[in-house]
Amino acid sequence: MKSKVLVSACLMGLKVRYNGSEKAQLATMLTLLQAEQRLVIHCPELAAGLPTPRPPAEIVRADGNDVMQGRASIVEKSGHDVTAHYQLAAWLALRTALETGCNVALLTDGSPTCGSQFIYDGSFSGMRHPGMGVAAALLHQHGITVFSDQQFDEFCAWIEEKDKHEYSV
Ligand code: SF4
């Protein structure tokens, strides 16, 4: 079976980001995969019941792996601890991926949930560092290949390679 892709809903033009915006720059390039019904469009934070708009949240001096293992927290700028909501978001992303047969994810970078190449450091000063958000980390732990929206070429090459294998078996 061809690879199915869990894709961040905001990358497909849905206005689900914390500030009510989207990041739809890749949507047209995913048209073919969408036509083949291989995209599973998902926003983990919305699935976990967070509203749009919502206060921005950051992982405090750690990454998504630390949060999922209970070693770090996610807070809003006010200091309000929203760790449990984001842990739920990660588990729901994993459940969605497993239930729909996704073996790869294309996620929006920088998010405390979907980030995979970088996240913000919890100071709400724009400082970022390498690391994964909670959903990206959990998907990765469970064998799902994760690409950020900044790695679109690598993502396409990965899909092409998998499809080639699909045709050759
Ligand atoms: Fe986009 Fe992911 Fe944030 Fe939802 S949780 S708005 S899909 S980056």
PDB file of C-alpha atoms and ligand atoms in Angstrom:
ATOM      1  CA  MET A   1       0.000   0.000   0.000  1.00  0.00           C
ATOM      2  CA  LYS A   2       1.263   3.502  -0.794  1.00  0.00           C
ATOM      3  CA  SER A   3       2.402   5.650   2.143  1.00  0.00           C
ATOM      4  CA  LYS A   4      -0.220   7.812   3.780  1.00  0.00           C
ATOM      5  CA  VAL A   5       0.849  11.149   5.209  1.00  0.00           C
ATOM      6  CA  LEU A   6      -0.246  12.815   8.429  1.00  0.00           C
ATOM      7  CA  VAL A   7      -0.105  16.516   7.554  1.00  0.00           C
ATOM      8  CA  SER A   8      -0.473  19.541   9.829  1.00  0.00           C
ATOM      9  CA  ALA A   9      -3.866  21.086   9.138  1.00  0.00           C
ATOM     10  CA  CYS A  10      -2.425  24.599   9.068  1.00  0.00           C
ATOM     11  CA  LEU A  11      -0.159  23.590   6.165  1.00  0.00           C
ATOM     12  CA  MET A  12      -3.293  22.784   4.162  1.00  0.00           C
ATOM     13  CA  GLY A  13      -4.772  26.234   4.682  1.00  0.00           C
ATOM     14  CA  LEU A  14      -6.950  25.610   7.705  1.00  0.00           C
ATOM     15  CA  LYS A  15      -6.867  28.601  10.064  1.00  0.00           C
ATOM     16  CA  VAL A  16      -6.128  26.593  13.173  1.00  0.00           C
ATOM     17  CA  ARG A  17      -2.881  28.152  14.425  1.00  0.00           C
ATOM     18  CA  TYR A  18      -2.782  29.775  17.867  1.00  0.00           C
ATOM     19  CA  ASN A  19      -3.361  33.198  16.298  1.00  0.00           C
ATOM     20  CA  GLY A  20      -6.059  32.017  13.889  1.00  0.00           C
ATOM     21  CA  SER A  21      -3.751  31.990  10.865  1.00  0.00           C
ATOM     22  CA  GLU A  22      -2.632  29.228   8.511  1.00  0.00           C
ATOM     23  CA  LYS A  23       0.617  28.311   6.731  1.00  0.00           C
ATOM     24  CA  ALA A  24      -0.744  27.068   3.428  1.00  0.00           C
ATOM     25  CA  GLN A  25       2.338  27.595   1.276  1.00  0.00           C
ATOM     26  CA  LEU A  26       2.639  23.867   0.543  1.00  0.00           C
ATOM     27  CA  ALA A  27      -1.030  23.082  -0.075  1.00  0.00           C
ATOM     28  CA  THR A  28      -0.878  23.306  -3.862  1.00  0.00           C
ATOM     29  CA  MET A  29       2.228  21.110  -3.971  1.00  0.00           C
ATOM     30  CA  LEU A  30       0.337  18.408  -2.102  1.00  0.00           C
ATOM     31  CA  THR A  31      -2.563  18.362  -4.548  1.00  0.00           C
ATOM     32  CA  LEU A  32      -1.528  15.094  -6.166  1.00  0.00           C
ATOM     33  CA  LEU A  33      -1.221  13.259  -2.851  1.00  0.00           C
ATOM     34  CA  GLN A  34      -4.547  14.709  -1.806  1.00  0.00           C
ATOM     35  CA  ALA A  35      -6.184  13.551  -5.047  1.00  0.00           C
ATOM     36  CA  GLU A  36      -4.874  10.064  -4.309  1.00  0.00           C
ATOM     37  CA  GLN A  37      -6.482  10.287  -0.856  1.00  0.00           C
ATOM     38  CA  ARG A  38      -3.136   9.827   0.840  1.00  0.00           C
ATOM     39  CA  LEU A  39      -3.285  12.864   3.128  1.00  0.00           C
ATOM     40  CA  VAL A  40      -4.648  12.736   6.652  1.00  0.00           C
ATOM     41  CA  ILE A  41      -5.118  16.381   7.591  1.00  0.00           C
ATOM     42  CA  HIS A  42      -4.918  16.821  11.342  1.00  0.00           C
ATOM     43  CA  CYS A  43      -4.391  19.514  13.974  1.00  0.00           C
ATOM     44  CA  PRO A  44      -3.370  17.839  17.239  1.00  0.00           C
ATOM     45  CA  GLU A  45      -4.017  20.932  19.362  1.00  0.00           C
ATOM     46  CA  LEU A  46      -7.566  21.323  18.043  1.00  0.00           C
ATOM     47  CA  ALA A  47      -8.184  17.611  18.461  1.00  0.00           C
ATOM     48  CA  ALA A  48      -7.191  17.991  22.113  1.00  0.00           C
ATOM     49  CA  GLY A  49      -9.878  20.622  22.586  1.00  0.00           C
ATOM     50  CA  LEU A  50      -7.765  23.763  22.515  1.00  0.00           C
ATOM     51  CA  PRO A  51      -9.588  26.755  21.009  1.00  0.00           C
ATOM     52  CA  THR A  52      -8.579  28.976  18.095  1.00  0.00           C
ATOM     53  CA  PRO A  53      -7.292  31.544  18.744  1.00  0.00           C
ATOM     54  CA  ARG A  54      -5.394  30.416  21.829  1.00  0.00           C
ATOM     55  CA  PRO A  55      -2.437  31.835  23.741  1.00  0.00           C
ATOM     56  CA  PRO A  56       0.941  30.829  22.320  1.00  0.00           C
ATOM     57  CA  ALA A  57       2.656  28.125  24.334  1.00  0.00           C
ATOM     58  CA  GLU A  58       6.273  27.003  24.534  1.00  0.00           C
ATOM     59  CA  ILE A  59       8.204  24.068  25.955  1.00  0.00           C
ATOM     60  CA  VAL A  60      10.337  25.317  28.827  1.00  0.00           C
ATOM     61  CA  ARG A  61      14.066  24.724  28.241  1.00  0.00           C
ATOM     62  CA  ALA A  62      13.520  21.185  26.939  1.00  0.00           C
ATOM     63  CA  ASP A  63      11.884  19.343  24.049  1.00  0.00           C
ATOM     64  CA  GLY A  64       8.852  17.229  23.257  1.00  0.00           C
ATOM     65  CA  ASN A  65      10.523  14.000  24.359  1.00  0.00           C
ATOM     66  CA  ASP A  66      11.117  15.494  27.801  1.00  0.00           C
ATOM     67  CA  VAL A  67       7.509  16.671  28.010  1.00  0.00           C
ATOM     68  CA  MET A  68       6.126  13.255  27.039  1.00  0.00           C
ATOM     69  CA  GLN A  69       8.310  11.630  29.692  1.00  0.00           C
ATOM     70  CA  GLY A  70       7.134  14.051  32.368  1.00  0.00           C
ATOM     71  CA  ARG A  71      10.474  15.809  32.701  1.00  0.00           C
ATOM     72  CA  ALA A  72       9.426  19.199  31.312  1.00  0.00           C
ATOM     73  CA  SER A  73       6.381  21.381  30.938  1.00  0.00           C
ATOM     74  CA  ILE A  74       4.596  23.540  28.377  1.00  0.00           C
ATOM     75  CA  VAL A  75       3.379  26.937  29.493  1.00  0.00           C
ATOM     76  CA  GLU A  76       1.557  29.925  28.084  1.00  0.00           C
ATOM     77  CA  LYS A  77       3.196  33.336  28.349  1.00  0.00           C
ATOM     78  CA  SER A  78       1.170  34.025  31.510  1.00  0.00           C
ATOM     79  CA  GLY A  79       2.858  31.009  33.103  1.00  0.00           C
ATOM     80  CA  HIS A  80      -0.316  28.932  32.921  1.00  0.00           C
ATOM     81  CA  ASP A  81       0.720  25.281  32.650  1.00  0.00           C
ATOM     82  CA  VAL A  82      -0.895  23.549  29.669  1.00  0.00           C
ATOM     83  CA  THR A  83       1.313  20.456  29.618  1.00  0.00           C
ATOM     84  CA  ALA A  84      -1.551  17.972  29.932  1.00  0.00           C
ATOM     85  CA  HIS A  85      -3.407  19.479  26.949  1.00  0.00           C
ATOM     86  CA  TYR A  86      -0.336  19.187  24.757  1.00  0.00           C
ATOM     87  CA  GLN A  87       0.461  15.659  25.912  1.00  0.00           C
ATOM     88  CA  LEU A  88      -3.097  14.727  24.933  1.00  0.00           C
ATOM     89  CA  ALA A  89      -2.579  16.448  21.565  1.00  0.00           C
ATOM     90  CA  ALA A  90       0.482  14.262  20.969  1.00  0.00           C
ATOM     91  CA  TRP A  91      -1.329  11.032  21.839  1.00  0.00           C
ATOM     92  CA  LEU A  92      -4.237  11.963  19.572  1.00  0.00           C
ATOM     93  CA  ALA A  93      -1.862  12.657  16.699  1.00  0.00           C
ATOM     94  CA  LEU A  94      -0.289   9.242  17.200  1.00  0.00           C
ATOM     95  CA  ARG A  95      -3.679   7.540  17.417  1.00  0.00           C
ATOM     96  CA  THR A  96      -4.818   9.258  14.228  1.00  0.00           C
ATOM     97  CA  ALA A  97      -1.649   8.244  12.409  1.00  0.00           C
ATOM     98  CA  LEU A  98      -1.918   4.624  13.518  1.00  0.00           C
ATOM     99  CA  GLU A  99      -5.641   4.308  12.824  1.00  0.00           C
ATOM    100  CA  THR A 100      -5.291   5.732   9.315  1.00  0.00           C
ATOM    101  CA  GLY A 101      -2.108   3.888   8.381  1.00  0.00           C
ATOM    102  CA  CYS A 102       0.236   6.870   8.113  1.00  0.00           C
ATOM    103  CA  ASN A 103       3.920   5.972   8.111  1.00  0.00           C
ATOM    104  CA  VAL A 104       5.160   9.489   7.465  1.00  0.00           C
ATOM    105  CA  ALA A 105       4.242  12.965   8.723  1.00  0.00           C
ATOM    106  CA  LEU A 106       4.744  16.430   7.264  1.00  0.00           C
ATOM    107  CA  LEU A 107       4.456  18.908  10.111  1.00  0.00           C
ATOM    108  CA  THR A 108       4.757  22.631  10.705  1.00  0.00           C
ATOM    109  CA  ASP A 109       8.104  23.534  12.213  1.00  0.00           C
ATOM    110  CA  GLY A 110       8.539  25.612  15.362  1.00  0.00           C
ATOM    111  CA  SER A 111       5.314  24.519  17.034  1.00  0.00           C
ATOM    112  CA  PRO A 112       5.509  23.016  20.557  1.00  0.00           C
ATOM    113  CA  THR A 113       3.350  20.242  19.090  1.00  0.00           C
ATOM    114  CA  CYS A 114       4.297  19.816  15.426  1.00  0.00           C
ATOM    115  CA  GLY A 115       7.839  21.243  15.387  1.00  0.00           C
ATOM    116  CA  SER A 116      10.510  18.778  14.360  1.00  0.00           C
ATOM    117  CA  GLN A 117      13.641  20.714  13.401  1.00  0.00           C
ATOM    118  CA  PHE A 118      13.308  23.516  15.941  1.00  0.00           C
ATOM    119  CA  ILE A 119      11.112  24.742  18.756  1.00  0.00           C
ATOM    120  CA  TYR A 120      11.063  27.862  20.929  1.00  0.00           C
ATOM    121  CA  ASP A 121      12.827  27.812  24.282  1.00  0.00           C
ATOM    122  CA  GLY A 122      10.110  28.832  26.699  1.00  0.00           C
ATOM    123  CA  SER A 123      11.275  32.413  27.182  1.00  0.00           C
ATOM    124  CA  PHE A 124       8.738  33.865  24.685  1.00  0.00           C
ATOM    125  CA  SER A 125      11.543  36.002  23.310  1.00  0.00           C
ATOM    126  CA  GLY A 126      11.755  34.394  19.877  1.00  0.00           C
ATOM    127  CA  MET A 127      14.735  32.266  20.907  1.00  0.00           C
ATOM    128  CA  ARG A 128      14.675  28.868  19.295  1.00  0.00           C
ATOM    129  CA  HIS A 129      16.738  25.713  19.506  1.00  0.00           C
ATOM    130  CA  PRO A 130      16.883  22.332  17.769  1.00  0.00           C
ATOM    131  CA  GLY A 131      14.282  19.876  18.998  1.00  0.00           C
ATOM    132  CA  MET A 132      10.886  18.327  18.438  1.00  0.00           C
ATOM    133  CA  GLY A 133       7.466  19.273  19.680  1.00  0.00           C
ATOM    134  CA  VAL A 134       5.392  16.727  21.570  1.00  0.00           C
ATOM    135  CA  ALA A 135       3.488  15.191  18.635  1.00  0.00           C
ATOM    136  CA  ALA A 136       6.538  15.015  16.387  1.00  0.00           C
ATOM    137  CA  ALA A 137       8.527  13.364  19.174  1.00  0.00           C
ATOM    138  CA  LEU A 138       5.845  10.770  19.902  1.00  0.00           C
ATOM    139  CA  LEU A 139       5.319   9.953  16.220  1.00  0.00           C
ATOM    140  CA  HIS A 140       9.060   9.583  15.765  1.00  0.00           C
ATOM    141  CA  GLN A 141       9.301   7.312  18.833  1.00  0.00           C
ATOM    142  CA  HIS A 142       6.693   5.056  17.241  1.00  0.00           C
ATOM    143  CA  GLY A 143       8.521   4.652  13.963  1.00  0.00           C
ATOM    144  CA  ILE A 144       6.741   7.285  11.912  1.00  0.00           C
ATOM    145  CA  THR A 145       9.120   9.312   9.757  1.00  0.00           C
ATOM    146  CA  VAL A 146       8.699  13.019  10.446  1.00  0.00           C
ATOM    147  CA  PHE A 147       9.543  15.866   8.062  1.00  0.00           C
ATOM    148  CA  SER A 148       9.099  19.563   8.740  1.00  0.00           C
ATOM    149  CA  ASP A 149       7.592  21.937   6.199  1.00  0.00           C
ATOM    150  CA  GLN A 150      11.166  23.193   5.696  1.00  0.00           C
ATOM    151  CA  GLN A 151      12.175  19.744   4.432  1.00  0.00           C
ATOM    152  CA  PHE A 152       9.690  19.521   1.585  1.00  0.00           C
ATOM    153  CA  ASP A 153      12.262  18.353  -0.976  1.00  0.00           C
ATOM    154  CA  GLU A 154      13.437  15.562   1.349  1.00  0.00           C
ATOM    155  CA  PHE A 155       9.814  14.632   1.991  1.00  0.00           C
ATOM    156  CA  CYS A 156       9.102  14.385  -1.761  1.00  0.00           C
ATOM    157  CA  ALA A 157      12.227  12.269  -2.303  1.00  0.00           C
ATOM    158  CA  TRP A 158      11.155   9.954   0.539  1.00  0.00           C
ATOM    159  CA  ILE A 159       7.668   9.524  -0.966  1.00  0.00           C
ATOM    160  CA  GLU A 160       9.104   8.931  -4.429  1.00  0.00           C
ATOM    161  CA  GLU A 161      11.446   6.256  -3.119  1.00  0.00           C
ATOM    162  CA  LYS A 162       8.678   4.489  -1.180  1.00  0.00           C
ATOM    163  CA  ASP A 163       6.336   4.615  -4.193  1.00  0.00           C
ATOM    164  CA  LYS A 164       9.053   3.158  -6.419  1.00  0.00           C
ATOM    165  CA  HIS A 165       9.419   0.273  -4.000  1.00  0.00           C
ATOM    166  CA  GLU A 166       5.644  -0.136  -3.944  1.00  0.00           C
ATOM    167  CA  TYR A 167       5.548  -0.549  -7.715  1.00  0.00           C
ATOM    168  CA  SER A 168       8.490  -2.935  -7.768  1.00  0.00           C
ATOM    169  CA  VAL A 169       7.012  -5.513  -5.333  1.00  0.00           C
TER     170      VAL A 169
HETATM  171 FE1  SF4 B   1      -0.650  23.642  12.870  1.00  0.00          FE
HETATM  172 FE2  SF4 B   1       0.183  21.610  14.382  1.00  0.00          FE
HETATM  173 FE3  SF4 B   1      -0.203  23.996  15.482  1.00  0.00          FE
HETATM  174 FE4  SF4 B   1      -2.296  22.567  14.694  1.00  0.00          FE
HETATM  175  S1  SF4 B   1      -0.863  22.004  16.314  1.00  0.00           S
HETATM  176  S2  SF4 B   1      -1.948  24.740  14.309  1.00  0.00           S
HETATM  177  S3  SF4 B   1      -1.494  21.546  12.882  1.00  0.00           S
HETATM  178  S4  SF4 B   1       1.320  23.492  13.918  1.00  0.00           S
END
